[in-house]
Amino acid sequence: MSNSKFVAGLILGAAAGVFIAIFANSDKGQELIDTVKDKASDLTDSVKDSVKGTYSDTSDEVSDWIEKGKKFLSMLEGKAKDVKSKAKDVADAATA
């Protein structure tokens, strides 16, 4: 890179920095900064609410599946007891 391009970039960067510093310290600049902060805060709150809602919905669905699984296992346990009882009756009848 040539020295003239470096110097031009340095001057342009310094000018941009001065402009931003002056603008940021002006009333309009402060309004813009406050607006950006408010929008960022609103966006953060919105994302938090969305995540909480998704977590709550997912948690409810998982709880429902767990409850259905418990009922299914209970039903299987009852059927297994019936089969065991019938097998015992058949075995007893065969040995009698």
Tab-separated table of N, CA and C in Angstrom:
chain	number	residue	atom	x	y	z
A	1	MET	N	0.859	-1.163	0.000
A	1	MET	CA	0.000	0.000	0.000
A	1	MET	C	0.908	1.229	0.000
A	2	SER	N	0.567	2.187	-0.795
A	2	SER	CA	1.400	3.384	-0.882
A	2	SER	C	1.113	4.311	0.292
A	3	ASN	N	2.072	5.164	0.557
A	3	ASN	CA	1.930	6.115	1.667
A	3	ASN	C	0.758	7.065	1.454
A	4	SER	N	0.499	7.438	0.209
A	4	SER	CA	-0.592	8.384	-0.047
A	4	SER	C	-1.948	7.749	0.285
A	5	LYS	N	-2.105	6.450	-0.010
A	5	LYS	CA	-3.357	5.770	0.334
A	5	LYS	C	-3.494	5.640	1.847
A	6	PHE	N	-2.378	5.364	2.513
A	6	PHE	CA	-2.404	5.253	3.968
A	6	PHE	C	-2.800	6.579	4.601
A	7	VAL	N	-2.188	7.659	4.143
A	7	VAL	CA	-2.476	8.990	4.684
A	7	VAL	C	-3.932	9.365	4.395
A	8	ALA	N	-4.412	9.049	3.186
A	8	ALA	CA	-5.800	9.364	2.838
A	8	ALA	C	-6.751	8.579	3.745
A	9	GLY	N	-6.445	7.305	3.987
A	9	GLY	CA	-7.272	6.488	4.872
A	9	GLY	C	-7.248	7.003	6.292
A	10	LEU	N	-6.077	7.426	6.752
A	10	LEU	CA	-5.931	7.967	8.097
A	10	LEU	C	-6.750	9.244	8.256
A	11	ILE	N	-6.667	10.125	7.280
A	11	ILE	CA	-7.416	11.385	7.332
A	11	ILE	C	-8.921	11.112	7.278
A	12	LEU	N	-9.328	10.202	6.391
A	12	LEU	CA	-10.748	9.876	6.272
A	12	LEU	C	-11.265	9.248	7.567
A	13	GLY	N	-10.484	8.353	8.169
A	13	GLY	CA	-10.878	7.724	9.433
A	13	GLY	C	-10.973	8.735	10.558
A	14	ALA	N	-10.018	9.647	10.621
A	14	ALA	CA	-10.035	10.679	11.656
A	14	ALA	C	-11.243	11.596	11.475
A	15	ALA	N	-11.534	11.952	10.228
A	15	ALA	CA	-12.684	12.819	9.955
A	15	ALA	C	-13.981	12.113	10.354
A	16	ALA	N	-14.074	10.837	10.035
A	16	ALA	CA	-15.273	10.083	10.405
A	16	ALA	C	-15.395	10.014	11.925
A	17	GLY	N	-14.282	9.803	12.615
A	17	GLY	CA	-14.297	9.754	14.075
A	17	GLY	C	-14.745	11.070	14.679
A	18	VAL	N	-14.247	12.178	14.152
A	18	VAL	CA	-14.640	13.502	14.641
A	18	VAL	C	-16.128	13.725	14.390
A	19	PHE	N	-16.596	13.374	13.192
A	19	PHE	CA	-18.014	13.541	12.864
A	19	PHE	C	-18.888	12.730	13.819
A	20	ILE	N	-18.514	11.483	14.049
A	20	ILE	CA	-19.296	10.623	14.942
A	20	ILE	C	-19.285	11.175	16.363
A	21	ALA	N	-18.131	11.638	16.830
A	21	ALA	CA	-18.037	12.186	18.183
A	21	ALA	C	-18.918	13.423	18.329
A	22	ILE	N	-18.885	14.309	17.341
A	22	ILE	CA	-19.708	15.524	17.394
A	22	ILE	C	-21.192	15.149	17.330
A	23	PHE	N	-21.546	14.235	16.421
A	23	PHE	CA	-22.941	13.831	16.270
A	23	PHE	C	-23.449	13.141	17.529
A	24	ALA	N	-22.628	12.262	18.108
A	24	ALA	CA	-23.045	11.520	19.299
A	24	ALA	C	-23.272	12.450	20.484
A	25	ASN	N	-22.563	13.564	20.524
A	25	ASN	CA	-22.715	14.505	21.634
A	25	ASN	C	-23.787	15.559	21.374
A	26	SER	N	-24.368	15.570	20.187
A	26	SER	CA	-25.436	16.528	19.899
A	26	SER	C	-26.765	15.973	20.409
A	27	ASP	N	-27.775	16.834	20.427
A	27	ASP	CA	-29.105	16.399	20.867
A	27	ASP	C	-29.660	15.311	19.953
A	28	LYS	N	-29.537	15.514	18.644
A	28	LYS	CA	-30.037	14.511	17.699
A	28	LYS	C	-29.264	13.208	17.839
A	29	GLY	N	-27.979	13.306	18.052
A	29	GLY	CA	-27.166	12.104	18.241
A	29	GLY	C	-27.581	11.357	19.495
A	30	GLN	N	-27.833	12.107	20.566
A	30	GLN	CA	-28.262	11.481	21.818
A	30	GLN	C	-29.636	10.835	21.653
A	31	GLU	N	-30.527	11.503	20.900
A	31	GLU	CA	-31.840	10.915	20.623
A	31	GLU	C	-31.690	9.598	19.864
A	32	LEU	N	-30.796	9.599	18.879
A	32	LEU	CA	-30.563	8.385	18.101
A	32	LEU	C	-30.013	7.272	18.990
A	33	ILE	N	-29.068	7.604	19.831
A	33	ILE	CA	-28.488	6.614	20.748
A	33	ILE	C	-29.568	6.069	21.682
A	34	ASP	N	-30.395	6.964	22.231
A	34	ASP	CA	-31.478	6.526	23.119
A	34	ASP	C	-32.481	5.633	22.380
A	35	THR	N	-32.801	6.005	21.149
A	35	THR	CA	-33.726	5.201	20.345
A	35	THR	C	-33.152	3.811	20.093
A	36	VAL	N	-31.874	3.754	19.739
A	36	VAL	CA	-31.227	2.463	19.486
A	36	VAL	C	-31.217	1.626	20.764
A	37	LYS	N	-30.922	2.261	21.900
A	37	LYS	CA	-30.931	1.533	23.176
A	37	LYS	C	-32.323	0.988	23.481
A	38	ASP	N	-33.356	1.825	23.275
A	38	ASP	CA	-34.734	1.389	23.532
A	38	ASP	C	-35.129	0.226	22.629
A	39	LYS	N	-34.777	0.335	21.344
A	39	LYS	CA	-35.110	-0.742	20.398
A	39	LYS	C	-34.376	-2.025	20.779
A	40	ALA	N	-33.117	-1.909	21.176
A	40	ALA	CA	-32.350	-3.087	21.582
A	40	ALA	C	-32.958	-3.713	22.835
A	41	SER	N	-33.380	-2.882	23.772
A	41	SER	CA	-34.016	-3.383	24.988
A	41	SER	C	-35.340	-4.074	24.666
A	42	ASP	N	-36.138	-3.462	23.784
A	42	ASP	CA	-37.408	-4.071	23.371
A	42	ASP	C	-37.172	-5.412	22.686
A	43	LEU	N	-36.168	-5.459	21.825
A	43	LEU	CA	-35.847	-6.701	21.124
A	43	LEU	C	-35.402	-7.772	22.110
A	44	THR	N	-34.577	-7.385	23.076
A	44	THR	CA	-34.123	-8.330	24.098
A	44	THR	C	-35.310	-8.877	24.887
A	45	ASP	N	-36.214	-7.999	25.294
A	45	ASP	CA	-37.408	-8.434	26.032
A	45	ASP	C	-38.272	-9.367	25.189
A	46	SER	N	-38.421	-9.037	23.921
A	46	SER	CA	-39.221	-9.860	23.019
A	46	SER	C	-38.620	-11.256	22.870
A	47	VAL	N	-37.310	-11.316	22.711
A	47	VAL	CA	-36.636	-12.614	22.581
A	47	VAL	C	-36.776	-13.413	23.875
A	48	LYS	N	-36.605	-12.745	25.019
A	48	LYS	CA	-36.758	-13.432	26.309
A	48	LYS	C	-38.164	-14.005	26.455
A	49	ASP	N	-39.182	-13.203	26.121
A	49	ASP	CA	-40.567	-13.666	26.221
A	49	ASP	C	-40.818	-14.852	25.290
A	50	SER	N	-40.272	-14.765	24.090
A	50	SER	CA	-40.444	-15.847	23.124
A	50	SER	C	-39.802	-17.132	23.620
A	51	VAL	N	-38.603	-17.016	24.179
A	51	VAL	CA	-37.907	-18.197	24.694
A	51	VAL	C	-38.673	-18.781	25.877
A	52	LYS	N	-39.164	-17.917	26.767
A	52	LYS	CA	-39.938	-18.402	27.914
A	52	LYS	C	-41.196	-19.126	27.453
A	53	GLY	N	-41.889	-18.558	26.468
A	53	GLY	CA	-43.102	-19.183	25.951
A	53	GLY	C	-42.810	-20.527	25.310
A	54	THR	N	-41.746	-20.590	24.529
A	54	THR	CA	-41.365	-21.847	23.886
A	54	THR	C	-40.982	-22.875	24.928
A	55	TYR	N	-40.239	-22.450	25.945
A	55	TYR	CA	-39.838	-23.372	27.018
A	55	TYR	C	-41.070	-23.898	27.746
A	56	SER	N	-42.003	-23.010	28.040
A	56	SER	CA	-43.218	-23.407	28.751
A	56	SER	C	-44.030	-24.396	27.918
A	57	ASP	N	-44.197	-24.099	26.626
A	57	ASP	CA	-44.945	-25.004	25.746
A	57	ASP	C	-44.271	-26.368	25.664
A	58	THR	N	-42.958	-26.367	25.501
A	58	THR	CA	-42.207	-27.618	25.404
A	58	THR	C	-42.297	-28.391	26.707
A	59	SER	N	-42.189	-27.692	27.813
A	59	SER	CA	-42.278	-28.334	29.124
A	59	SER	C	-43.643	-28.992	29.306
A	60	ASP	N	-44.702	-28.308	28.897
A	60	ASP	CA	-46.051	-28.874	28.996
A	60	ASP	C	-46.190	-30.122	28.128
A	61	GLU	N	-45.639	-30.071	26.915
A	61	GLU	CA	-45.721	-31.226	26.023
A	61	GLU	C	-44.958	-32.414	26.594
A	62	VAL	N	-43.784	-32.156	27.138
A	62	VAL	CA	-42.992	-33.237	27.735
A	62	VAL	C	-43.743	-33.837	28.921
A	63	SER	N	-44.342	-33.001	29.737
A	63	SER	CA	-45.128	-33.499	30.876
A	63	SER	C	-46.289	-34.370	30.402
A	64	ASP	N	-46.955	-33.955	29.324
A	64	ASP	CA	-48.054	-34.755	28.774
A	64	ASP	C	-47.557	-36.119	28.298
A	65	TRP	N	-46.424	-36.128	27.599
A	65	TRP	CA	-45.867	-37.394	27.112
A	65	TRP	C	-45.459	-38.294	28.278
A	66	ILE	N	-44.902	-37.722	29.305
A	66	ILE	CA	-44.514	-38.517	30.481
A	66	ILE	C	-45.757	-39.133	31.120
A	67	GLU	N	-46.813	-38.333	31.252
A	67	GLU	CA	-48.056	-38.843	31.846
A	67	GLU	C	-48.646	-39.963	30.990
A	68	LYS	N	-48.651	-39.781	29.675
A	68	LYS	CA	-49.152	-40.831	28.779
A	68	LYS	C	-48.293	-42.091	28.894
A	69	GLY	N	-46.983	-41.904	29.006
A	69	GLY	CA	-46.079	-43.048	29.162
A	69	GLY	C	-46.344	-43.805	30.451
A	70	LYS	N	-46.597	-43.078	31.532
A	70	LYS	CA	-46.904	-43.723	32.815
A	70	LYS	C	-48.195	-44.533	32.722
A	71	LYS	N	-49.213	-43.956	32.077
A	71	LYS	CA	-50.482	-44.670	31.921
A	71	LYS	C	-50.292	-45.930	31.075
A	72	PHE	N	-49.501	-45.819	30.007
A	72	PHE	CA	-49.245	-46.962	29.139
A	72	PHE	C	-48.513	-48.064	29.901
A	73	LEU	N	-47.500	-47.684	30.681
A	73	LEU	CA	-46.766	-48.678	31.472
A	73	LEU	C	-47.669	-49.336	32.509
A	74	SER	N	-48.549	-48.571	33.113
A	74	SER	CA	-49.492	-49.118	34.084
A	74	SER	C	-50.422	-50.130	33.416
A	75	MET	N	-50.898	-49.796	32.214
A	75	MET	CA	-51.755	-50.710	31.467
A	75	MET	C	-50.989	-51.990	31.120
A	76	LEU	N	-49.732	-51.853	30.677
A	76	LEU	CA	-48.915	-53.025	30.360
A	76	LEU	C	-48.681	-53.888	31.594
A	77	GLU	N	-48.465	-53.242	32.720
A	77	GLU	CA	-48.252	-53.979	33.969
A	77	GLU	C	-49.499	-54.804	34.312
A	78	GLY	N	-50.669	-54.219	34.151
A	78	GLY	CA	-51.923	-54.932	34.405
A	78	GLY	C	-52.083	-56.115	33.460
A	79	LYS	N	-51.783	-55.913	32.183
A	79	LYS	CA	-51.879	-57.002	31.203
A	79	LYS	C	-50.881	-58.108	31.539
A	80	ALA	N	-49.668	-57.729	31.945
A	80	ALA	CA	-48.650	-58.724	32.297
A	80	ALA	C	-49.109	-59.556	33.493
A	81	LYS	N	-49.743	-58.911	34.461
A	81	LYS	CA	-50.260	-59.648	35.623
A	81	LYS	C	-51.352	-60.623	35.194
A	82	ASP	N	-52.228	-60.183	34.271
A	82	ASP	CA	-53.283	-61.067	33.764
A	82	ASP	C	-52.685	-62.279	33.054
A	83	VAL	N	-51.693	-62.048	32.212
A	83	VAL	CA	-51.044	-63.141	31.481
A	83	VAL	C	-50.368	-64.093	32.457
A	84	LYS	N	-49.693	-63.537	33.459
A	84	LYS	CA	-49.012	-64.371	34.458
A	84	LYS	C	-50.029	-65.234	35.208
A	85	SER	N	-51.157	-64.630	35.577
A	85	SER	CA	-52.197	-65.357	36.306
A	85	SER	C	-52.778	-66.478	35.444
A	86	LYS	N	-53.050	-66.171	34.170
A	86	LYS	CA	-53.596	-67.193	33.268
A	86	LYS	C	-52.579	-68.304	33.028
A	87	ALA	N	-51.312	-67.955	32.900
A	87	ALA	CA	-50.266	-68.965	32.706
A	87	ALA	C	-50.176	-69.869	33.927
A	88	LYS	N	-50.310	-69.276	35.098
A	88	LYS	CA	-50.271	-70.074	36.331
A	88	LYS	C	-51.469	-71.015	36.385
A	89	ASP	N	-52.647	-70.506	36.001
A	89	ASP	CA	-53.847	-71.348	35.985
A	89	ASP	C	-53.683	-72.519	35.016
A	90	VAL	N	-53.113	-72.243	33.848
A	90	VAL	CA	-52.893	-73.301	32.854
A	90	VAL	C	-51.890	-74.316	33.387
A	91	ALA	N	-50.826	-73.820	34.017
A	91	ALA	CA	-49.808	-74.719	34.573
A	91	ALA	C	-50.397	-75.562	35.693
A	92	ASP	N	-51.216	-74.949	36.540
A	92	ASP	CA	-51.855	-75.692	37.636
A	92	ASP	C	-52.805	-76.756	37.084
A	93	ALA	N	-53.551	-76.400	36.041
A	93	ALA	CA	-54.494	-77.350	35.445
A	93	ALA	C	-53.751	-78.504	34.776
A	94	ALA	N	-52.606	-78.211	34.204
A	94	ALA	CA	-51.835	-79.253	33.520
A	94	ALA	C	-51.221	-80.227	34.513
A	95	THR	N	-50.871	-79.751	35.704
A	95	THR	CA	-50.252	-80.626	36.706
A	95	THR	C	-51.284	-81.308	37.583
A	96	ALA	N	-52.517	-80.928	37.489
A	96	ALA	CA	-53.559	-81.510	38.352
A	96	ALA	C	-54.062	-82.827	37.845
